[in-house]
Coordinates of N, CA and C in Angstrom, one line a residue:
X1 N 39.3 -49.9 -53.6 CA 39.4 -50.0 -52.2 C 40.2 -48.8 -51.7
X2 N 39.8 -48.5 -50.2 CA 40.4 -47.0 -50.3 C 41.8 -47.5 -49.5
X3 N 42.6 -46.1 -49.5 CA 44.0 -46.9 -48.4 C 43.7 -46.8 -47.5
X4 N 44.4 -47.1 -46.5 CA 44.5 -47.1 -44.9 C 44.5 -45.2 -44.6
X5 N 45.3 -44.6 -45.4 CA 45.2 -42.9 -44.8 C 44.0 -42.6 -45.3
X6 N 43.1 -43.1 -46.0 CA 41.5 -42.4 -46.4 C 40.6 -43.0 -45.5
X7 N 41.1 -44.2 -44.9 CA 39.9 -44.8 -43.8 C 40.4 -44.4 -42.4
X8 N 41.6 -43.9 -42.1 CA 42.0 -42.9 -41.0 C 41.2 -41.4 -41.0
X9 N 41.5 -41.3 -42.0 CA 40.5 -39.9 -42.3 C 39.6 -40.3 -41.7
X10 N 38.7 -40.6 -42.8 CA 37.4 -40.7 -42.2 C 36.9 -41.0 -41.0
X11 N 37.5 -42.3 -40.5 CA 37.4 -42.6 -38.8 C 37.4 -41.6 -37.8
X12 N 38.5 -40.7 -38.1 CA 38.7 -39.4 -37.5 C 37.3 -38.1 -37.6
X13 N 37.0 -38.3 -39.2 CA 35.8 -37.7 -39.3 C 35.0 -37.4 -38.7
X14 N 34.4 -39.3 -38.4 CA 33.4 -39.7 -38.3 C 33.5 -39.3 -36.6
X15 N 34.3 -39.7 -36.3 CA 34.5 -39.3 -34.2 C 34.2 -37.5 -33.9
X16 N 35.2 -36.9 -34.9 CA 34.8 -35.4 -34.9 C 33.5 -35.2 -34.7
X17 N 33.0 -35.7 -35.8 CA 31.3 -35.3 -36.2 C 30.6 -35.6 -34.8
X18 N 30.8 -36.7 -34.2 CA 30.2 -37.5 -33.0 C 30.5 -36.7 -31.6
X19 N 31.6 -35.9 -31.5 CA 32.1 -35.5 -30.5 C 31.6 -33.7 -30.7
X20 N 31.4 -33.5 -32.0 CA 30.5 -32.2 -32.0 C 29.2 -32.4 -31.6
X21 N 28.4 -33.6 -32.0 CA 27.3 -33.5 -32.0 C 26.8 -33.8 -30.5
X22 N 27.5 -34.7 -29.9 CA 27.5 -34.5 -28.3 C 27.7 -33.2 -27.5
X23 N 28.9 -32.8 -27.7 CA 29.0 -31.1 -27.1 C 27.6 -30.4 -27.3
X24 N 27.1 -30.3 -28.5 CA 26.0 -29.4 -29.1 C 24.6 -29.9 -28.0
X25 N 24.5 -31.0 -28.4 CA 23.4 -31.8 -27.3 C 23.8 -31.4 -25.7
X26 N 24.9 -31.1 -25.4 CA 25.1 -31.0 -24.0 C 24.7 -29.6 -24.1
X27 N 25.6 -28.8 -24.6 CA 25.3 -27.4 -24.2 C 23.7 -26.8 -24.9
X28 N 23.0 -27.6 -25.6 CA 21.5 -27.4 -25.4 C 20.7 -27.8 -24.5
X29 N 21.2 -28.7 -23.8 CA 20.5 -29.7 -22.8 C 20.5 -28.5 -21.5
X30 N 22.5 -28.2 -21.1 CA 22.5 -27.2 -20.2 C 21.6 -26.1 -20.4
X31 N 21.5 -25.2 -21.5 CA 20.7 -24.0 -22.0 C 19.9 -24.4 -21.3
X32 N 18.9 -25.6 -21.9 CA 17.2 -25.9 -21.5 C 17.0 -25.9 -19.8
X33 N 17.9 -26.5 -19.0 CA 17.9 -26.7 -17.5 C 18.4 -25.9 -17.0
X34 N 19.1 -24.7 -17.1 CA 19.4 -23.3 -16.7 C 18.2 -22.6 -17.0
X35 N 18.3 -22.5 -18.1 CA 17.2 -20.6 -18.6 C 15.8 -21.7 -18.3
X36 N 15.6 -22.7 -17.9 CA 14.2 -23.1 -17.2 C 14.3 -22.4 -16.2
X37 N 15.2 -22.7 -15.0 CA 15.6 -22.4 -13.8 C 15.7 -20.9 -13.8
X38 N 16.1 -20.0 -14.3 CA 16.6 -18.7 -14.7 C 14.9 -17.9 -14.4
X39 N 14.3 -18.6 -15.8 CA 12.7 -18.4 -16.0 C 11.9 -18.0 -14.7
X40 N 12.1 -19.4 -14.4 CA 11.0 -19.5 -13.2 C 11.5 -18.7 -12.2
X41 N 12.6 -18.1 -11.7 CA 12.8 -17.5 -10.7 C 12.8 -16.2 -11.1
X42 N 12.5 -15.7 -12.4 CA 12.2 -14.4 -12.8 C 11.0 -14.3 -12.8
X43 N 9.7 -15.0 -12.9 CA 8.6 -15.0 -13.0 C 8.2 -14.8 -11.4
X44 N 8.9 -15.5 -10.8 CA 8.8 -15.5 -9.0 C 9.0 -14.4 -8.2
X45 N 9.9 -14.0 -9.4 CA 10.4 -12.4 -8.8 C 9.8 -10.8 -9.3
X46 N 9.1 -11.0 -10.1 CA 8.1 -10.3 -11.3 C 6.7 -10.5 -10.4
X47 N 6.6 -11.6 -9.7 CA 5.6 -11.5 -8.7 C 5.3 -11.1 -7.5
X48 N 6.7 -11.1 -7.0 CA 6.7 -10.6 -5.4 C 6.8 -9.1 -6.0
X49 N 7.4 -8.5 -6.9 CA 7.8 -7.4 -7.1 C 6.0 -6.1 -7.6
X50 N 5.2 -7.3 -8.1 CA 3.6 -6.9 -8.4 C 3.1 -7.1 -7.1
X51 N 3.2 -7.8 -6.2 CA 2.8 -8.2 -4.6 C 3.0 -7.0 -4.1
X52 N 4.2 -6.5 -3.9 CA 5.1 -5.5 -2.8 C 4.4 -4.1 -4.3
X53 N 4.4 -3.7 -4.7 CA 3.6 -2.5 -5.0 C 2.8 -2.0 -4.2
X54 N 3.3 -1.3 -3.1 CA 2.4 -0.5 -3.0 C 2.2 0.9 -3.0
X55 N 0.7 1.2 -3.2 CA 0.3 2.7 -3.4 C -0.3 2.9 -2.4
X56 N 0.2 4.9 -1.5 CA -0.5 5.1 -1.1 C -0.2 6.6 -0.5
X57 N -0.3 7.6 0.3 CA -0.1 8.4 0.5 C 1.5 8.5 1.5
X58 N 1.9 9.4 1.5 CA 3.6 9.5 2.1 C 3.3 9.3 4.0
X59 N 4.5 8.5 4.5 CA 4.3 9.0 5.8 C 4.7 10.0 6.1
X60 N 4.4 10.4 7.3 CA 5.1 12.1 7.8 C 6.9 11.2 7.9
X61 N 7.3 12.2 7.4 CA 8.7 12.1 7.5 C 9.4 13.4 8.6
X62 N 10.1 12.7 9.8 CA 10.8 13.7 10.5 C 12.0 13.6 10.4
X63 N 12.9 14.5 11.2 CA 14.5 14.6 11.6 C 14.8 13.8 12.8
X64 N 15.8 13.9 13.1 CA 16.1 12.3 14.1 C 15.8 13.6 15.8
X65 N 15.9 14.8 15.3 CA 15.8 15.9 16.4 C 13.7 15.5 16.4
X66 N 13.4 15.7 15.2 CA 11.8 15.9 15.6 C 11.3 14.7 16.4
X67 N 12.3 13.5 15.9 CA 11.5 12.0 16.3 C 12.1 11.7 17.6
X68 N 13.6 12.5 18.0 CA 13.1 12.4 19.7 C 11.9 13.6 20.8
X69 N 12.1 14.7 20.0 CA 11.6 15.7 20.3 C 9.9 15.2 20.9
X70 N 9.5 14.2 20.0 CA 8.5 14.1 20.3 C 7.9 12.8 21.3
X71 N 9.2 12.3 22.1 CA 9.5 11.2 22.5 C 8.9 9.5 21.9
X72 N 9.2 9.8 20.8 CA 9.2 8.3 20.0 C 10.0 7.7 20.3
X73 N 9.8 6.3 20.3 CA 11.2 5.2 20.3 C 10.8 4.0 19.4
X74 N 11.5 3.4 18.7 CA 11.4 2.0 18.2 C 11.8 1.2 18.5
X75 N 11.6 0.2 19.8 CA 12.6 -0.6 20.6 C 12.7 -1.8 19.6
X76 N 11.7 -2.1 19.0 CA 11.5 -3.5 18.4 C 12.4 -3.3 16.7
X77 N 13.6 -4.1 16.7 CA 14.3 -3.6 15.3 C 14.8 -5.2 14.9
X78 N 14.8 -5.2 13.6 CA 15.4 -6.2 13.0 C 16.2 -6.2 12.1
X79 N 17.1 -6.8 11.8 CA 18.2 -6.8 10.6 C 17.5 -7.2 9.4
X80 N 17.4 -6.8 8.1 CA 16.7 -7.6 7.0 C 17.5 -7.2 6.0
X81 N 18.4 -8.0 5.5 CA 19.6 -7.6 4.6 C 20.8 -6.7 5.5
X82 N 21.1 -5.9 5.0 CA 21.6 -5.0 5.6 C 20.9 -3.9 6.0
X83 N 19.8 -4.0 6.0 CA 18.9 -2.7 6.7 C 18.2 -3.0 7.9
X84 N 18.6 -2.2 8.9 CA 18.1 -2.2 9.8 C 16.6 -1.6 10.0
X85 N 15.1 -2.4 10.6 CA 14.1 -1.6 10.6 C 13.8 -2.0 12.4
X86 N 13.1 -0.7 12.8 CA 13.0 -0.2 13.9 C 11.6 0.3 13.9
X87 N 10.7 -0.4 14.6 CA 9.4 -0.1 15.1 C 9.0 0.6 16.2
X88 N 7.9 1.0 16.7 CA 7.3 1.0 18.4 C 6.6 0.1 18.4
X89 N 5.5 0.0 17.4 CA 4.6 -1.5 17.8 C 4.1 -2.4 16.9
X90 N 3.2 -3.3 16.6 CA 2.8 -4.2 15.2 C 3.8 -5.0 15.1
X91 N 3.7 -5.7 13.8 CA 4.3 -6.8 13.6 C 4.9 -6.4 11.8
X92 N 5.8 -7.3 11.4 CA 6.4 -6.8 10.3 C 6.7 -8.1 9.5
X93 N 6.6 -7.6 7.9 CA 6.8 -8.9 6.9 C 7.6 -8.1 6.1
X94 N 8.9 -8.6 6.2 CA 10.2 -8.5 4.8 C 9.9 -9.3 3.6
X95 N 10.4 -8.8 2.3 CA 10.6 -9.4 1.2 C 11.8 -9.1 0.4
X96 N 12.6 -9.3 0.0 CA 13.7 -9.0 -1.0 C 13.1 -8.5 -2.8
X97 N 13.0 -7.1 -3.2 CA 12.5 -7.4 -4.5 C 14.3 -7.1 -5.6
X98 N 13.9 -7.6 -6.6 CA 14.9 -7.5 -7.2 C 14.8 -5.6 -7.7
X99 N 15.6 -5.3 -8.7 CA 15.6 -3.9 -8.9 C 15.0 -4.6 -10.5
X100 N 14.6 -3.3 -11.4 CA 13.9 -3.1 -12.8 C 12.9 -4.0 -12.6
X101 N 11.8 -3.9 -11.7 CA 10.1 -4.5 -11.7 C 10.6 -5.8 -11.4
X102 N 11.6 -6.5 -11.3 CA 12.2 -8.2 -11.0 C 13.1 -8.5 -12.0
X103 N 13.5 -7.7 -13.0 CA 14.6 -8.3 -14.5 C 15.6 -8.4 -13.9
X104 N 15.9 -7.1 -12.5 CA 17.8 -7.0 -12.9 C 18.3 -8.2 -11.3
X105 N 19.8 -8.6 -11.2 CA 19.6 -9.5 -10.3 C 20.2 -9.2 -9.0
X106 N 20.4 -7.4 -8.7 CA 20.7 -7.0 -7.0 C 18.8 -6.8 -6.2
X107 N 19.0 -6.6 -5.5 CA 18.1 -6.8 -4.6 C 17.6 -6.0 -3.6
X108 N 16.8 -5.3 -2.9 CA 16.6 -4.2 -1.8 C 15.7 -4.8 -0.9
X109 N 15.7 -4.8 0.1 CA 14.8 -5.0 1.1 C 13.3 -4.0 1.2
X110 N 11.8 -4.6 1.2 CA 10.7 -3.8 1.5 C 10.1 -4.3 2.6
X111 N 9.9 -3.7 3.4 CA 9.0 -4.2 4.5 C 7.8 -3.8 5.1
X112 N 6.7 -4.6 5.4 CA 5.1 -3.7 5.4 C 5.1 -4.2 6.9
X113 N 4.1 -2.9 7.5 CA 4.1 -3.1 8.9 C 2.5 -2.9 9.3
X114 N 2.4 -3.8 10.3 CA 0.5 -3.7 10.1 C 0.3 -2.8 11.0
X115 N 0.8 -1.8 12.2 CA 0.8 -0.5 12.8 C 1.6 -0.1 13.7
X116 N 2.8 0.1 13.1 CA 4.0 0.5 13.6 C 4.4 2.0 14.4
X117 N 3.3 2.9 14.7 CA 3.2 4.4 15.0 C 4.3 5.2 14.7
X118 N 5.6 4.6 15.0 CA 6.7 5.0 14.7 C 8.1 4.0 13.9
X119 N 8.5 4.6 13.0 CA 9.6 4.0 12.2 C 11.1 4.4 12.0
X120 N 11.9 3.8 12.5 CA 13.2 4.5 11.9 C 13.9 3.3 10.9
X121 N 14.5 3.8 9.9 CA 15.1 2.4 8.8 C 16.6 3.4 9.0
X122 N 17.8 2.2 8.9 CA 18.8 2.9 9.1 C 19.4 2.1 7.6
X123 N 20.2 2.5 6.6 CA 20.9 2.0 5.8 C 22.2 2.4 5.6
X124 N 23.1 2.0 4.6 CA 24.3 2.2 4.4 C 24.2 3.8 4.1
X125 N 23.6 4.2 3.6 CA 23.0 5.8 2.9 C 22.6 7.0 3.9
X126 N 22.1 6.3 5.2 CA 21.4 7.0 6.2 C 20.7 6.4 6.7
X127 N 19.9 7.6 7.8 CA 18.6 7.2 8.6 C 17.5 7.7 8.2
X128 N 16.8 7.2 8.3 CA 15.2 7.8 8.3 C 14.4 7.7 9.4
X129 N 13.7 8.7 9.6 CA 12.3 8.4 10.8 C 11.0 9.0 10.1
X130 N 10.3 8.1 10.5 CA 8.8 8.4 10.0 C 7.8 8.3 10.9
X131 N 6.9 8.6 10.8 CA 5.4 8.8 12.1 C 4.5 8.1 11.1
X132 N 4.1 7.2 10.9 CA 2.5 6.7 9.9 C 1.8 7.1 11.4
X133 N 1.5 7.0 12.7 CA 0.6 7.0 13.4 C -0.1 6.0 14.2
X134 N -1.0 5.8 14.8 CA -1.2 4.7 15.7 C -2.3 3.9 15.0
X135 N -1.9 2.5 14.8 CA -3.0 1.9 14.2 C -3.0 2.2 12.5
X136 N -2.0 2.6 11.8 CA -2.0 2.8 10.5 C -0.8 1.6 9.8
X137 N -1.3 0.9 8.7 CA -0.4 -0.1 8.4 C 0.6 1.4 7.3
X138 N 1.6 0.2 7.5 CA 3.0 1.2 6.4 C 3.6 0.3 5.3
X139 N 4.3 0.8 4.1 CA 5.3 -0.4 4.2 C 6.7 1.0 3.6
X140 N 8.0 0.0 4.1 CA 8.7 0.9 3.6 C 10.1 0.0 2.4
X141 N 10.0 1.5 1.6 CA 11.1 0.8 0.7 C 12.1 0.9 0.5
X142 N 13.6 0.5 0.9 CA 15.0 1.1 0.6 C 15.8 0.7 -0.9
X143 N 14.7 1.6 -1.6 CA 15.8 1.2 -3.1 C 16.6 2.1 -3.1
X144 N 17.8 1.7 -3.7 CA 19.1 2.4 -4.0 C 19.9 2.8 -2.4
X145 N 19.4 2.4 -1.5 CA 19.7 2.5 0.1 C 18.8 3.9 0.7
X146 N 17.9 4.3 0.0 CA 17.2 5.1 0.4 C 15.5 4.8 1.1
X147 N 15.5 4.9 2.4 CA 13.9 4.7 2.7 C 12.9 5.5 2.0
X148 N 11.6 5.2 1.8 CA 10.8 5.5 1.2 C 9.8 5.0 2.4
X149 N 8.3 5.4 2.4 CA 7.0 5.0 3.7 C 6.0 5.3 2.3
X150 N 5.0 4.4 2.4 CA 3.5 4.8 2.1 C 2.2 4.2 3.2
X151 N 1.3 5.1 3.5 CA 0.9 4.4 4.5 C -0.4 3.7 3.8
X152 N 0.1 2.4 3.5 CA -0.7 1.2 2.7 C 0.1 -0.1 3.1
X153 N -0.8 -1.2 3.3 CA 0.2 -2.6 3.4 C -0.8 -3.8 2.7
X154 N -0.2 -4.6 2.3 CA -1.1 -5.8 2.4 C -1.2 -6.8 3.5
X155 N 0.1 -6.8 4.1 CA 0.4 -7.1 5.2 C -0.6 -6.9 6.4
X156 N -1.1 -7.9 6.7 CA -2.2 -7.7 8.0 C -2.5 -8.6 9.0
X157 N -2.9 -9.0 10.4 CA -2.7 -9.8 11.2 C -3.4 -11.0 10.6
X158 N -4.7 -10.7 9.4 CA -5.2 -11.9 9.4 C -4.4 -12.4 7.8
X159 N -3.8 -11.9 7.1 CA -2.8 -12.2 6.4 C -2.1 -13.5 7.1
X160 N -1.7 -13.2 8.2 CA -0.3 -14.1 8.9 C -1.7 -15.5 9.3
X161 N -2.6 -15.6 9.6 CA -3.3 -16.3 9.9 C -3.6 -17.2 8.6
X162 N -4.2 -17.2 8.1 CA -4.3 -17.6 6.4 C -3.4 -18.1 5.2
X163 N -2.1 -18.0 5.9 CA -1.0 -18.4 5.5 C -0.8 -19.6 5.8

């Protein structure tokens, strides 16, 4: 028969063992219901980030002297993050993509415009002004707080319709 301090032992053991094997089950359980969640919003973001690709030739890029010089104005402007975008005409679709193709987890604003003639994006970094022209879709990108223009969009009036 064993004594009372060998069946203390053990009892203690036996709880240890039970109280690891719970922890372990928890923090697998959490793993599984996070990096699900983690997953899927990387996958979401790896898609808008293939979405928002776009390719296409540069807009004319001016000086803030050329783009009054030539009396442009962008009355129509909206806040999207912290970037300010500034149109003359058309309509506009924002998206947030993440930075490294969707892996890493800061974020930039891209915005496609279905014919904006004139553009100015203001960011923490600067301003920009651009001419895509009358009736030409754009989209523009501020990675790293820098604007970028290609005159390409997916973005289109019958896009917004179809939605």
């Amino acid at each position: 028969m064993a004594s009372p301090r060998t069946r203390a032992w053990r009892g203690r053991r036996g709880r240890n063992v039970l109280v690891a094997v719970g922890l372990v089950a928890g923090l697998g359980m959490s793993a599984f219901l996070f990096g699900g969640s983690y997953l899927r919003q990387r996958d979401a973001a790896l898609a808008r980030a293939a979405d928002a690709t776009i390719e296409g030739p540069p807009c004319d890029a001016l000086s803030r002297a050329e783009f009054e010089a030539q009396g442009l104005k962008a009355p129509k402007s909206t806040l999207y993050g912290d970037v300010v975008f500034a149109r003359q005409f058309g309509h506009m679709s924002c998206d947030s993509l993440r930075y490294g193709a969707g892996w890493g987890t800061e974020t930039y604003p891209v915005c496609q415009f279905t014919s904006p003639n004139a553009l100015r994006v203001k960011t923490a970094r600067g301003e920009w002004f651009f001419r895509p022209g009358p009736g030409r879709p754009a989209t523009v990108s501020t990675a790293q707080g820098r604007a970028t223009c290609v005159l390409a969009a997916r973005f289109t009036m019958e896009s917004l319709v179809n939605r």
